[in-house]
Amino acid sequence: MRRPIYDMSVFKERRESLAARMKGGALVLASHPEYIRNNDVHYPYRQDSNFFYLTGFEEPESVFVFRPGQTPETILFVRPKDVMRETWDGFRYGPEATQTQFGVDKTYLISEFDKMIGELLRPCDRVYYRWNIDRDFDAKMLNILSEVRVLVGRSGRGHLPVHDAWELIGEQRLFKSLYDVGVMRKACEISSNAHIEAMRFTKPGVTERQVQGVLLGSFYMQNADREGYNSIVAAGANATTLHYVFNDQPCKDGDLLLIDAGAEYQMYTGDITRTFPINGKFTPAQRKVYDPLLALQKDLIARIKPGIPFRSLQEVTVDALTDIMIDLKLLEGSRQSLIDSQAFKRYYPHGVGHWLGMDVHDAGMSIVNGEPRLLEPGMAFTIEPGLYIPADDMNAPAELRGIGIRIEDNVIVTPSGCENLTASCPKEVHDLESIIGRRG
Ligand code: GLY
Ligand code: MN
Ligand code: MN
């Protein structure tokens, strides 16, 4: 029999913290749906982050019901044991082993869910659920709400109020525990090592796909679960596409290579971007963009500390990048007018960072009660300024056309500042130039 690879006390502690904020409510979480790629082949399965965060259970076709203060409190509905199906598709825990191995109060077959859920929700004042993730499950949920209303009879009560489960859990996921930070450090270390291997492999003539292969090989050799998101390996002007997806072009002498890739390790992901010259030596034109961008990226990291608004980092970025665009003769006019007219978005159309954790664009709100969120210890996010000059931009100086650069690190706020979890990944010009193309 398989055994869970995680310490179940982690999930129990998370549930206890969440319970304190649920105020008589019950949480209903469905596992992530499975998707067919073709015939009997599925896309690789990954559990829904919230479901995993609270249970550690990775099987599809499951539902977790959490009713703090009720008995039973934690309930998992799971697939049955099935010798034939397990021969084809692999091990299933089934209800009995799930209950003992995953430390929940009660387990049932998933086929019992429709019959039991009404009674389970009946004593609860509200339900936490996220609509619009799984439309089939949404339809089920609507029926459940009607059923619960009928169960309470002529009490005058309406439907159970439904509150957003992702907001509830997201607020907790935003603050990384010591355990979370430990796993994130590992995910970031694996990601950083893979970037270094990709830098060593890169030289004119290799393909974007081969570089992606080096990244993936390194992830798996370090026992990562998978890519945390589709790796972006963008040579030359491909780097001006923010989420470039093709990864199928040659890496040419004289061009830059932008790699945005992160390993997922024990369900947490890194998210690193580095941009470097394919032949190992930046050109003067490339340095004109790279140097001020790197200086800005380092300045942003130095500013991070508890109490500053997360949003202020974007404001600093927009100010600085607009100045850089003016210096580079990409834009003309005063800084303020170019910001007011949003002209800077032509070359910098995204945000400077996002929460990071189990999902690359992780859960958590950046505005709370209408106010910008202030940074607090335990919040993890990316810092990723970029500048992208389209190859066909006839307004841009010719030497800059087709240059796309992003530099992205992953940080966690500490009581006095921040820890850069991806500091081991080179980004200084001399460090990059001494690694690129140097295998072994
Ligand atoms: N890798 C996606 C991002 O940086 O947001
Ligand atoms: Mn990112
Ligand atoms: Mn990224």
Tab-separated table of C-alpha atoms and ligand atoms in Angstrom:
chain	number	residue	atom	x	y	z
A	1	MET	CA	0.000	0.000	0.000
A	2	ARG	CA	1.112	3.536	-0.675
A	3	ARG	CA	1.591	5.848	2.276
A	4	PRO	CA	1.161	9.622	2.233
A	5	ILE	CA	4.540	11.317	1.787
A	6	TYR	CA	3.486	14.304	3.883
A	7	ASP	CA	3.292	14.803	7.625
A	8	MET	CA	-0.449	14.945	8.302
A	9	SER	CA	-0.032	17.300	11.258
A	10	VAL	CA	0.650	20.075	8.706
A	11	PHE	CA	-2.851	19.768	7.273
A	12	LYS	CA	-4.471	19.419	10.696
A	13	GLU	CA	-2.853	22.655	11.854
A	14	ARG	CA	-4.027	24.431	8.733
A	15	ARG	CA	-7.593	23.245	9.321
A	16	GLU	CA	-7.461	24.423	12.919
A	17	SER	CA	-6.358	27.901	11.846
A	18	LEU	CA	-9.065	28.050	9.207
A	19	ALA	CA	-11.758	26.889	11.631
A	20	ALA	CA	-11.182	29.948	13.782
A	21	ARG	CA	-12.345	32.133	10.880
A	22	MET	CA	-15.314	30.072	9.681
A	23	LYS	CA	-17.905	31.278	12.202
A	24	GLY	CA	-20.330	28.377	12.185
A	25	GLY	CA	-19.875	27.738	8.495
A	26	ALA	CA	-19.086	24.584	6.564
A	27	LEU	CA	-16.614	24.342	3.719
A	28	VAL	CA	-17.323	22.232	0.644
A	29	LEU	CA	-14.333	21.640	-1.611
A	30	ALA	CA	-14.349	19.414	-4.661
A	31	SER	CA	-11.144	17.889	-5.990
A	32	HIS	CA	-9.812	19.223	-9.269
A	33	PRO	CA	-11.647	17.784	-12.298
A	34	GLU	CA	-9.802	15.340	-14.551
A	35	TYR	CA	-9.516	16.269	-18.220
A	36	ILE	CA	-9.246	13.891	-21.143
A	37	ARG	CA	-6.512	14.608	-23.659
A	38	ASN	CA	-7.661	11.980	-26.134
A	39	ASN	CA	-9.445	8.627	-25.890
A	40	ASP	CA	-8.348	7.052	-22.615
A	41	VAL	CA	-5.387	9.396	-22.056
A	42	HIS	CA	-5.762	12.124	-19.447
A	43	TYR	CA	-3.856	15.346	-18.957
A	44	PRO	CA	-1.469	14.938	-16.017
A	45	TYR	CA	-3.505	15.247	-12.855
A	46	ARG	CA	-2.739	17.784	-10.179
A	47	GLN	CA	-4.923	18.236	-7.141
A	48	ASP	CA	-6.671	21.564	-6.555
A	49	SER	CA	-4.373	23.680	-4.375
A	50	ASN	CA	-6.993	24.477	-1.726
A	51	PHE	CA	-8.071	20.845	-1.512
A	52	PHE	CA	-4.502	19.719	-1.058
A	53	TYR	CA	-3.704	22.558	1.347
A	54	LEU	CA	-6.312	21.291	3.803
A	55	THR	CA	-6.185	17.526	3.271
A	56	GLY	CA	-2.918	16.388	1.655
A	57	PHE	CA	-5.148	14.086	-0.423
A	58	GLU	CA	-4.268	13.917	-4.118
A	59	GLU	CA	-6.965	11.727	-5.675
A	60	PRO	CA	-9.563	13.033	-8.130
A	61	GLU	CA	-13.317	12.433	-7.724
A	62	SER	CA	-13.205	13.413	-4.065
A	63	VAL	CA	-15.005	15.997	-1.939
A	64	PHE	CA	-13.862	17.451	1.352
A	65	VAL	CA	-16.456	18.755	3.800
A	66	PHE	CA	-15.232	20.670	6.842
A	67	ARG	CA	-17.661	21.555	9.648
A	68	PRO	CA	-15.750	23.050	12.572
A	69	GLY	CA	-17.542	22.422	15.838
A	70	GLN	CA	-19.731	19.589	14.479
A	71	THR	CA	-19.281	15.838	14.713
A	72	PRO	CA	-17.836	14.571	12.473
A	73	GLU	CA	-15.812	17.671	11.687
A	74	THR	CA	-13.677	16.526	8.750
A	75	ILE	CA	-15.209	14.324	6.074
A	76	LEU	CA	-13.691	13.035	2.855
A	77	PHE	CA	-15.784	11.434	0.121
A	78	VAL	CA	-13.478	9.278	-2.012
A	79	ARG	CA	-13.409	6.691	-4.782
A	80	PRO	CA	-13.930	3.037	-3.875
A	81	LYS	CA	-11.152	0.486	-3.926
A	82	ASP	CA	-11.396	-1.258	-7.320
A	83	VAL	CA	-8.944	-4.022	-8.219
A	84	MET	CA	-9.608	-3.772	-11.929
A	85	ARG	CA	-9.310	0.017	-12.118
A	86	GLU	CA	-6.262	0.024	-9.870
A	87	THR	CA	-4.595	-2.516	-12.162
A	88	TRP	CA	-4.938	-0.009	-14.988
A	89	ASP	CA	-4.660	3.383	-13.307
A	90	GLY	CA	-2.852	2.791	-10.052
A	91	PHE	CA	-3.444	2.727	-6.338
A	92	ARG	CA	-6.472	4.242	-4.641
A	93	TYR	CA	-6.742	4.607	-0.896
A	94	GLY	CA	-10.468	3.888	-0.651
A	95	PRO	CA	-12.519	5.052	2.358
A	96	GLU	CA	-10.904	2.927	5.082
A	97	ALA	CA	-7.250	3.688	4.420
A	98	THR	CA	-8.067	7.342	3.691
A	99	GLN	CA	-9.548	7.733	7.153
A	100	THR	CA	-6.561	6.250	8.952
A	101	GLN	CA	-3.777	7.567	6.722
A	102	PHE	CA	-5.072	11.100	6.245
A	103	GLY	CA	-6.389	11.611	9.747
A	104	VAL	CA	-9.913	12.756	8.919
A	105	ASP	CA	-12.866	12.020	11.187
A	106	LYS	CA	-14.965	10.181	8.636
A	107	THR	CA	-14.784	8.940	5.071
A	108	TYR	CA	-17.486	7.790	2.700
A	109	LEU	CA	-17.687	6.609	-0.860
A	110	ILE	CA	-18.083	9.461	-3.304
A	111	SER	CA	-21.269	7.748	-4.509
A	112	GLU	CA	-22.787	8.580	-1.083
A	113	PHE	CA	-22.157	12.298	-1.410
A	114	ASP	CA	-25.482	13.380	-2.931
A	115	LYS	CA	-27.407	11.405	-0.350
A	116	MET	CA	-25.492	12.702	2.677
A	117	ILE	CA	-24.496	16.284	2.007
A	118	GLY	CA	-27.867	17.857	2.841
A	119	GLU	CA	-27.856	16.454	6.375
A	120	LEU	CA	-24.212	17.406	6.836
A	121	LEU	CA	-24.918	21.053	5.976
A	122	ARG	CA	-28.216	21.289	7.845
A	123	PRO	CA	-26.743	22.416	11.203
A	124	CYS	CA	-24.476	25.020	9.572
A	125	ASP	CA	-25.144	28.765	9.313
A	126	ARG	CA	-23.364	29.327	6.066
A	127	VAL	CA	-21.416	27.456	3.454
A	128	TYR	CA	-18.065	28.312	1.925
A	129	TYR	CA	-17.839	27.326	-1.730
A	130	ARG	CA	-16.254	28.709	-4.917
A	131	TRP	CA	-18.564	28.902	-7.917
A	132	ASN	CA	-17.408	28.613	-11.492
A	133	ILE	CA	-14.498	26.241	-11.108
A	134	ASP	CA	-16.410	23.097	-11.996
A	135	ARG	CA	-19.789	23.779	-13.622
A	136	ASP	CA	-20.946	20.189	-13.079
A	137	PHE	CA	-20.295	20.486	-9.372
A	138	ASP	CA	-21.975	23.919	-9.321
A	139	ALA	CA	-25.192	22.288	-10.568
A	140	LYS	CA	-24.924	19.774	-7.757
A	141	MET	CA	-24.373	22.565	-5.260
A	142	LEU	CA	-27.535	24.390	-6.352
A	143	ASN	CA	-29.540	21.230	-5.729
A	144	ILE	CA	-27.862	20.825	-2.348
A	145	LEU	CA	-28.810	24.354	-1.300
A	146	SER	CA	-32.469	23.678	-2.215
A	147	GLU	CA	-32.388	20.424	-0.358
A	148	VAL	CA	-30.983	22.006	2.800
A	149	ARG	CA	-33.667	24.670	2.679
A	150	VAL	CA	-36.342	22.001	2.441
A	151	LEU	CA	-34.728	20.107	5.320
A	152	VAL	CA	-35.101	23.062	7.663
A	153	GLY	CA	-38.850	22.994	6.923
A	154	ARG	CA	-41.144	25.963	7.544
A	155	SER	CA	-38.576	27.736	9.638
A	156	GLY	CA	-38.670	30.814	7.482
A	157	ARG	CA	-35.020	30.326	6.641
A	158	GLY	CA	-33.856	30.944	3.117
A	159	HIS	CA	-30.979	29.284	1.337
A	160	LEU	CA	-27.765	28.926	3.277
A	161	PRO	CA	-25.651	31.987	2.504
A	162	VAL	CA	-22.738	31.026	0.273
A	163	HIS	CA	-19.416	32.736	0.975
A	164	ASP	CA	-16.376	32.515	-1.224
A	165	ALA	CA	-14.184	29.603	-0.165
A	166	TRP	CA	-11.186	30.782	-2.156
A	167	GLU	CA	-11.180	34.133	-0.436
A	168	LEU	CA	-11.410	32.421	2.960
A	169	ILE	CA	-8.577	29.980	2.283
A	170	GLY	CA	-6.613	32.456	0.187
A	171	GLU	CA	-6.250	34.800	3.134
A	172	GLN	CA	-4.640	32.000	5.094
A	173	ARG	CA	-2.460	30.784	2.229
A	174	LEU	CA	-1.121	34.318	1.845
A	175	PHE	CA	0.754	33.952	5.131
A	176	LYS	CA	3.374	31.263	4.803
A	177	SER	CA	4.044	29.115	7.847
A	178	LEU	CA	7.544	27.930	8.735
A	179	TYR	CA	6.675	24.660	7.001
A	180	ASP	CA	5.511	26.495	3.859
A	181	VAL	CA	8.670	28.611	3.808
A	182	GLY	CA	10.829	25.493	4.069
A	183	VAL	CA	9.148	23.912	1.072
A	184	MET	CA	9.252	27.168	-0.894
A	185	ARG	CA	12.981	27.510	-0.218
A	186	LYS	CA	13.448	24.062	-1.729
A	187	ALA	CA	11.247	24.801	-4.767
A	188	CYS	CA	13.235	27.993	-5.355
A	189	GLU	CA	16.587	26.252	-4.919
A	190	ILE	CA	15.602	23.589	-7.470
A	191	SER	CA	14.383	26.287	-9.854
A	192	SER	CA	17.584	28.278	-9.451
A	193	ASN	CA	19.800	25.226	-10.071
A	194	ALA	CA	17.818	24.434	-13.216
A	195	HIS	CA	18.255	27.989	-14.532
A	196	ILE	CA	22.004	27.681	-13.960
A	197	GLU	CA	22.077	24.391	-15.900
A	198	ALA	CA	20.115	26.028	-18.718
A	199	MET	CA	22.597	28.929	-18.788
A	200	ARG	CA	25.511	26.491	-19.011
A	201	PHE	CA	23.818	24.618	-21.850
A	202	THR	CA	22.949	27.678	-23.917
A	203	LYS	CA	25.008	28.610	-26.974
A	204	PRO	CA	24.184	29.686	-30.528
A	205	GLY	CA	22.457	26.873	-32.437
A	206	VAL	CA	20.660	25.141	-29.599
A	207	THR	CA	16.875	25.352	-29.689
A	208	GLU	CA	14.424	26.796	-27.212
A	209	ARG	CA	12.971	23.288	-26.829
A	210	GLN	CA	16.346	21.812	-25.941
A	211	VAL	CA	16.810	24.474	-23.283
A	212	GLN	CA	13.359	23.625	-21.927
A	213	GLY	CA	14.473	19.987	-21.873
A	214	VAL	CA	17.483	20.922	-19.739
A	215	LEU	CA	15.214	22.795	-17.329
A	216	LEU	CA	12.783	19.898	-17.068
A	217	GLY	CA	15.565	17.348	-16.727
A	218	SER	CA	17.055	19.360	-13.905
A	219	PHE	CA	13.680	19.755	-12.177
A	220	TYR	CA	13.053	16.022	-12.237
A	221	MET	CA	16.619	15.045	-11.311
A	222	GLN	CA	16.087	17.167	-8.207
A	223	ASN	CA	12.796	15.372	-7.481
A	224	ALA	CA	10.500	18.251	-8.307
A	225	ASP	CA	6.859	17.316	-8.928
A	226	ARG	CA	6.580	19.099	-12.269
A	227	GLU	CA	6.820	22.577	-13.827
A	228	GLY	CA	4.898	25.086	-11.684
A	229	TYR	CA	3.595	26.573	-14.949
A	230	ASN	CA	4.477	26.223	-18.622
A	231	SER	CA	8.113	27.230	-18.957
A	232	ILE	CA	8.762	30.214	-21.191
A	233	VAL	CA	11.958	29.861	-23.227
A	234	ALA	CA	12.004	32.820	-25.572
A	235	ALA	CA	14.921	33.678	-27.827
A	236	GLY	CA	15.381	37.091	-29.430
A	237	ALA	CA	12.163	38.982	-30.122
A	238	ASN	CA	10.072	36.075	-28.827
A	239	ALA	CA	10.840	37.518	-25.401
A	240	THR	CA	8.591	40.486	-26.177
A	241	THR	CA	5.623	38.089	-25.916
A	242	LEU	CA	5.001	38.004	-22.150
A	243	HIS	CA	3.706	34.457	-21.930
A	244	TYR	CA	5.386	33.041	-25.047
A	245	VAL	CA	4.194	29.458	-25.481
A	246	PHE	CA	5.875	27.939	-28.535
A	247	ASN	CA	9.454	27.245	-27.335
A	248	ASP	CA	10.293	25.843	-30.785
A	249	GLN	CA	12.758	28.300	-32.327
A	250	PRO	CA	16.556	28.298	-32.632
A	251	CYS	CA	18.682	30.400	-30.279
A	252	LYS	CA	20.697	32.762	-32.486
A	253	ASP	CA	24.111	34.310	-32.030
A	254	GLY	CA	23.769	37.920	-30.868
A	255	ASP	CA	20.275	37.518	-29.412
A	256	LEU	CA	19.135	37.361	-25.803
A	257	LEU	CA	17.357	34.380	-24.283
A	258	LEU	CA	14.586	34.959	-21.733
A	259	ILE	CA	13.743	31.990	-19.510
A	260	ASP	CA	10.778	32.173	-17.137
A	261	ALA	CA	10.530	28.813	-15.390
A	262	GLY	CA	9.887	27.427	-11.940
A	263	ALA	CA	9.869	23.982	-10.411
A	264	GLU	CA	6.954	22.796	-8.343
A	265	TYR	CA	8.153	20.879	-5.297
A	266	GLN	CA	5.699	19.313	-2.867
A	267	MET	CA	2.988	21.486	-4.396
A	268	TYR	CA	4.842	24.832	-4.024
A	269	THR	CA	6.388	26.570	-6.989
A	270	GLY	CA	9.291	28.846	-7.772
A	271	ASP	CA	8.907	31.525	-10.477
A	272	ILE	CA	12.254	32.776	-11.784
A	273	THR	CA	13.021	34.782	-14.900
A	274	ARG	CA	16.498	35.423	-16.210
A	275	THR	CA	17.519	37.029	-19.478
A	276	PHE	CA	21.015	36.581	-20.867
A	277	PRO	CA	22.980	36.641	-24.122
A	278	ILE	CA	22.946	33.391	-26.084
A	279	ASN	CA	26.608	33.769	-27.077
A	280	GLY	CA	27.727	34.674	-23.559
A	281	LYS	CA	28.425	38.387	-24.082
A	282	PHE	CA	25.920	41.243	-23.788
A	283	THR	CA	26.040	43.794	-26.625
A	284	PRO	CA	26.229	47.493	-25.683
A	285	ALA	CA	22.597	47.941	-26.824
A	286	GLN	CA	21.445	45.043	-24.662
A	287	ARG	CA	23.315	46.483	-21.679
A	288	LYS	CA	21.517	49.815	-22.187
A	289	VAL	CA	18.285	48.019	-21.272
A	290	TYR	CA	19.623	45.338	-18.923
A	291	ASP	CA	21.674	47.520	-16.578
A	292	PRO	CA	18.962	49.997	-15.518
A	293	LEU	CA	16.412	47.194	-15.285
A	294	LEU	CA	18.659	45.179	-12.979
A	295	ALA	CA	19.367	48.260	-10.852
A	296	LEU	CA	15.611	48.820	-10.523
A	297	GLN	CA	14.952	45.177	-9.654
A	298	LYS	CA	17.557	45.277	-6.885
A	299	ASP	CA	16.223	48.599	-5.606
A	300	LEU	CA	12.711	47.134	-5.396
A	301	ILE	CA	13.935	44.163	-3.356
A	302	ALA	CA	15.803	46.515	-1.018
A	303	ARG	CA	12.571	48.446	-0.350
A	304	ILE	CA	10.562	45.427	0.823
A	305	LYS	CA	9.668	45.448	4.500
A	306	PRO	CA	6.561	45.118	6.661
A	307	GLY	CA	4.214	48.108	6.593
A	308	ILE	CA	4.688	49.332	3.042
A	309	PRO	CA	1.757	48.901	0.624
A	310	PHE	CA	2.316	46.044	-1.830
A	311	ARG	CA	1.025	48.414	-4.492
A	312	SER	CA	3.765	50.975	-3.774
A	313	LEU	CA	6.253	48.633	-5.468
A	314	GLN	CA	4.273	48.920	-8.697
A	315	GLU	CA	4.213	52.712	-8.395
A	316	VAL	CA	7.997	52.839	-7.930
A	317	THR	CA	8.376	50.510	-10.914
A	318	VAL	CA	6.182	52.572	-13.225
A	319	ASP	CA	8.024	55.778	-12.264
A	320	ALA	CA	11.454	54.237	-12.789
A	321	LEU	CA	10.607	52.370	-15.982
A	322	THR	CA	9.038	55.462	-17.512
A	323	ASP	CA	12.273	57.360	-16.804
A	324	ILE	CA	14.239	54.505	-18.385
A	325	MET	CA	11.981	54.601	-21.458
A	326	ILE	CA	12.602	58.338	-21.789
A	327	ASP	CA	16.379	57.837	-21.421
A	328	LEU	CA	16.300	55.108	-24.070
A	329	LYS	CA	14.306	57.384	-26.421
A	330	LEU	CA	11.417	54.973	-26.515
A	331	LEU	CA	9.037	57.661	-25.242
A	332	GLU	CA	9.066	61.425	-25.375
A	333	GLY	CA	7.471	63.803	-22.889
A	334	SER	CA	7.318	64.305	-19.140
A	335	ARG	CA	7.276	61.308	-16.847
A	336	GLN	CA	3.899	62.291	-15.370
A	337	SER	CA	2.173	62.821	-18.712
A	338	LEU	CA	3.447	59.447	-19.964
A	339	ILE	CA	2.113	57.794	-16.806
A	340	ASP	CA	-1.219	59.641	-16.953
A	341	SER	CA	-1.729	58.591	-20.580
A	342	GLN	CA	-0.543	55.037	-19.785
A	343	ALA	CA	1.968	55.362	-22.641
A	344	PHE	CA	4.481	53.324	-20.606
A	345	LYS	CA	2.271	50.263	-21.030
A	346	ARG	CA	3.487	49.896	-24.592
A	347	TYR	CA	6.794	48.634	-23.211
A	348	TYR	CA	5.789	47.476	-19.716
A	349	PRO	CA	2.235	46.151	-19.682
A	350	HIS	CA	2.209	43.976	-16.531
A	351	GLY	CA	2.450	44.203	-12.755
A	352	VAL	CA	5.762	44.041	-10.934
A	353	GLY	CA	4.796	41.114	-8.751
A	354	HIS	CA	2.171	38.680	-7.577
A	355	TRP	CA	1.693	36.464	-4.548
A	356	LEU	CA	3.543	33.169	-4.857
A	357	GLY	CA	2.967	29.803	-3.221
A	358	MET	CA	1.158	26.651	-4.274
A	359	ASP	CA	-0.063	28.465	-7.380
A	360	VAL	CA	2.285	30.620	-9.401
A	361	HIS	CA	-0.230	33.449	-9.237
A	362	ASP	CA	-1.128	32.587	-5.703
A	363	ALA	CA	-4.175	33.169	-3.573
A	364	GLY	CA	-4.672	36.246	-1.386
A	365	MET	CA	-6.136	39.704	-1.794
A	366	SER	CA	-4.085	42.774	-2.608
A	367	ILE	CA	-6.879	45.165	-1.604
A	368	VAL	CA	-8.516	44.716	1.794
A	369	ASN	CA	-11.643	46.688	2.758
A	370	GLY	CA	-10.940	48.989	-0.156
A	371	GLU	CA	-7.421	49.773	1.066
A	372	PRO	CA	-4.160	48.660	-0.553
A	373	ARG	CA	-2.698	45.727	1.337
A	374	LEU	CA	0.305	46.439	3.557
A	375	LEU	CA	3.126	43.922	3.581
A	376	GLU	CA	3.453	41.635	6.595
A	377	PRO	CA	5.996	38.979	7.545
A	378	GLY	CA	5.267	35.651	5.862
A	379	MET	CA	3.920	37.042	2.585
A	380	ALA	CA	5.719	35.640	-0.460
A	381	PHE	CA	5.708	37.258	-3.867
A	382	THR	CA	7.669	37.894	-7.031
A	383	ILE	CA	9.580	40.973	-8.092
A	384	GLU	CA	9.713	41.035	-11.869
A	385	PRO	CA	10.165	44.317	-13.716
A	386	GLY	CA	10.510	43.964	-17.470
A	387	LEU	CA	10.906	45.974	-20.639
A	388	TYR	CA	9.721	44.687	-24.002
A	389	ILE	CA	10.441	46.493	-27.265
A	390	PRO	CA	8.537	44.953	-30.196
A	391	ALA	CA	10.701	44.062	-33.227
A	392	ASP	CA	8.421	46.064	-35.528
A	393	ASP	CA	8.309	49.207	-33.364
A	394	MET	CA	9.508	51.829	-35.812
A	395	ASN	CA	9.372	54.500	-33.070
A	396	ALA	CA	12.074	52.706	-31.083
A	397	PRO	CA	15.799	53.200	-31.801
A	398	ALA	CA	16.757	50.462	-34.292
A	399	GLU	CA	19.370	48.916	-31.974
A	400	LEU	CA	16.727	48.269	-29.293
A	401	ARG	CA	14.023	46.680	-31.443
A	402	GLY	CA	13.235	43.088	-30.506
A	403	ILE	CA	14.828	43.276	-27.062
A	404	GLY	CA	12.682	41.803	-24.287
A	405	ILE	CA	14.087	41.549	-20.774
A	406	ARG	CA	12.512	40.481	-17.493
A	407	ILE	CA	14.343	39.769	-14.238
A	408	GLU	CA	12.285	37.917	-11.626
A	409	ASP	CA	13.091	36.816	-8.097
A	410	ASN	CA	10.960	35.329	-5.324
A	411	VAL	CA	10.927	36.930	-1.903
A	412	ILE	CA	9.333	36.410	1.470
A	413	VAL	CA	8.733	39.284	3.872
A	414	THR	CA	10.609	39.014	7.186
A	415	PRO	CA	10.197	41.176	10.308
A	416	SER	CA	12.989	43.473	9.147
A	417	GLY	CA	12.899	43.269	5.354
A	418	CYS	CA	12.770	40.261	3.071
A	419	GLU	CA	14.575	37.054	2.216
A	420	ASN	CA	15.338	36.580	-1.466
A	421	LEU	CA	14.574	32.886	-1.992
A	422	THR	CA	16.128	32.909	-5.463
A	423	ALA	CA	19.290	34.863	-4.661
A	424	SER	CA	21.444	31.921	-5.800
A	425	CYS	CA	20.304	32.379	-9.411
A	426	PRO	CA	22.833	34.648	-11.181
A	427	LYS	CA	21.682	37.962	-12.610
A	428	GLU	CA	24.775	40.204	-12.482
A	429	VAL	CA	26.309	40.719	-15.931
A	430	HIS	CA	29.745	39.340	-15.012
A	431	ASP	CA	28.238	36.298	-13.282
A	432	LEU	CA	26.039	35.488	-16.262
A	433	GLU	CA	28.871	36.003	-18.758
A	434	SER	CA	31.098	33.607	-16.837
A	435	ILE	CA	28.481	30.803	-16.848
A	436	ILE	CA	26.705	30.896	-20.207
A	437	GLY	CA	27.828	28.084	-22.497
A	438	ARG	CA	30.230	26.631	-19.911
A	439	ARG	CA	29.049	23.079	-19.510
A	440	GLY	CA	30.134	20.823	-16.688
B	1	GLY	N1	5.591	32.947	-14.859
B	1	GLY	C1	4.492	33.811	-14.919
B	1	GLY	C2	4.761	35.056	-14.226
B	1	GLY	O1	5.900	35.412	-14.024
B	1	GLY	O2	3.868	35.727	-13.789
B	2	MN	MN	5.846	35.819	-11.938
B	3	MN	MN	7.577	34.167	-14.103
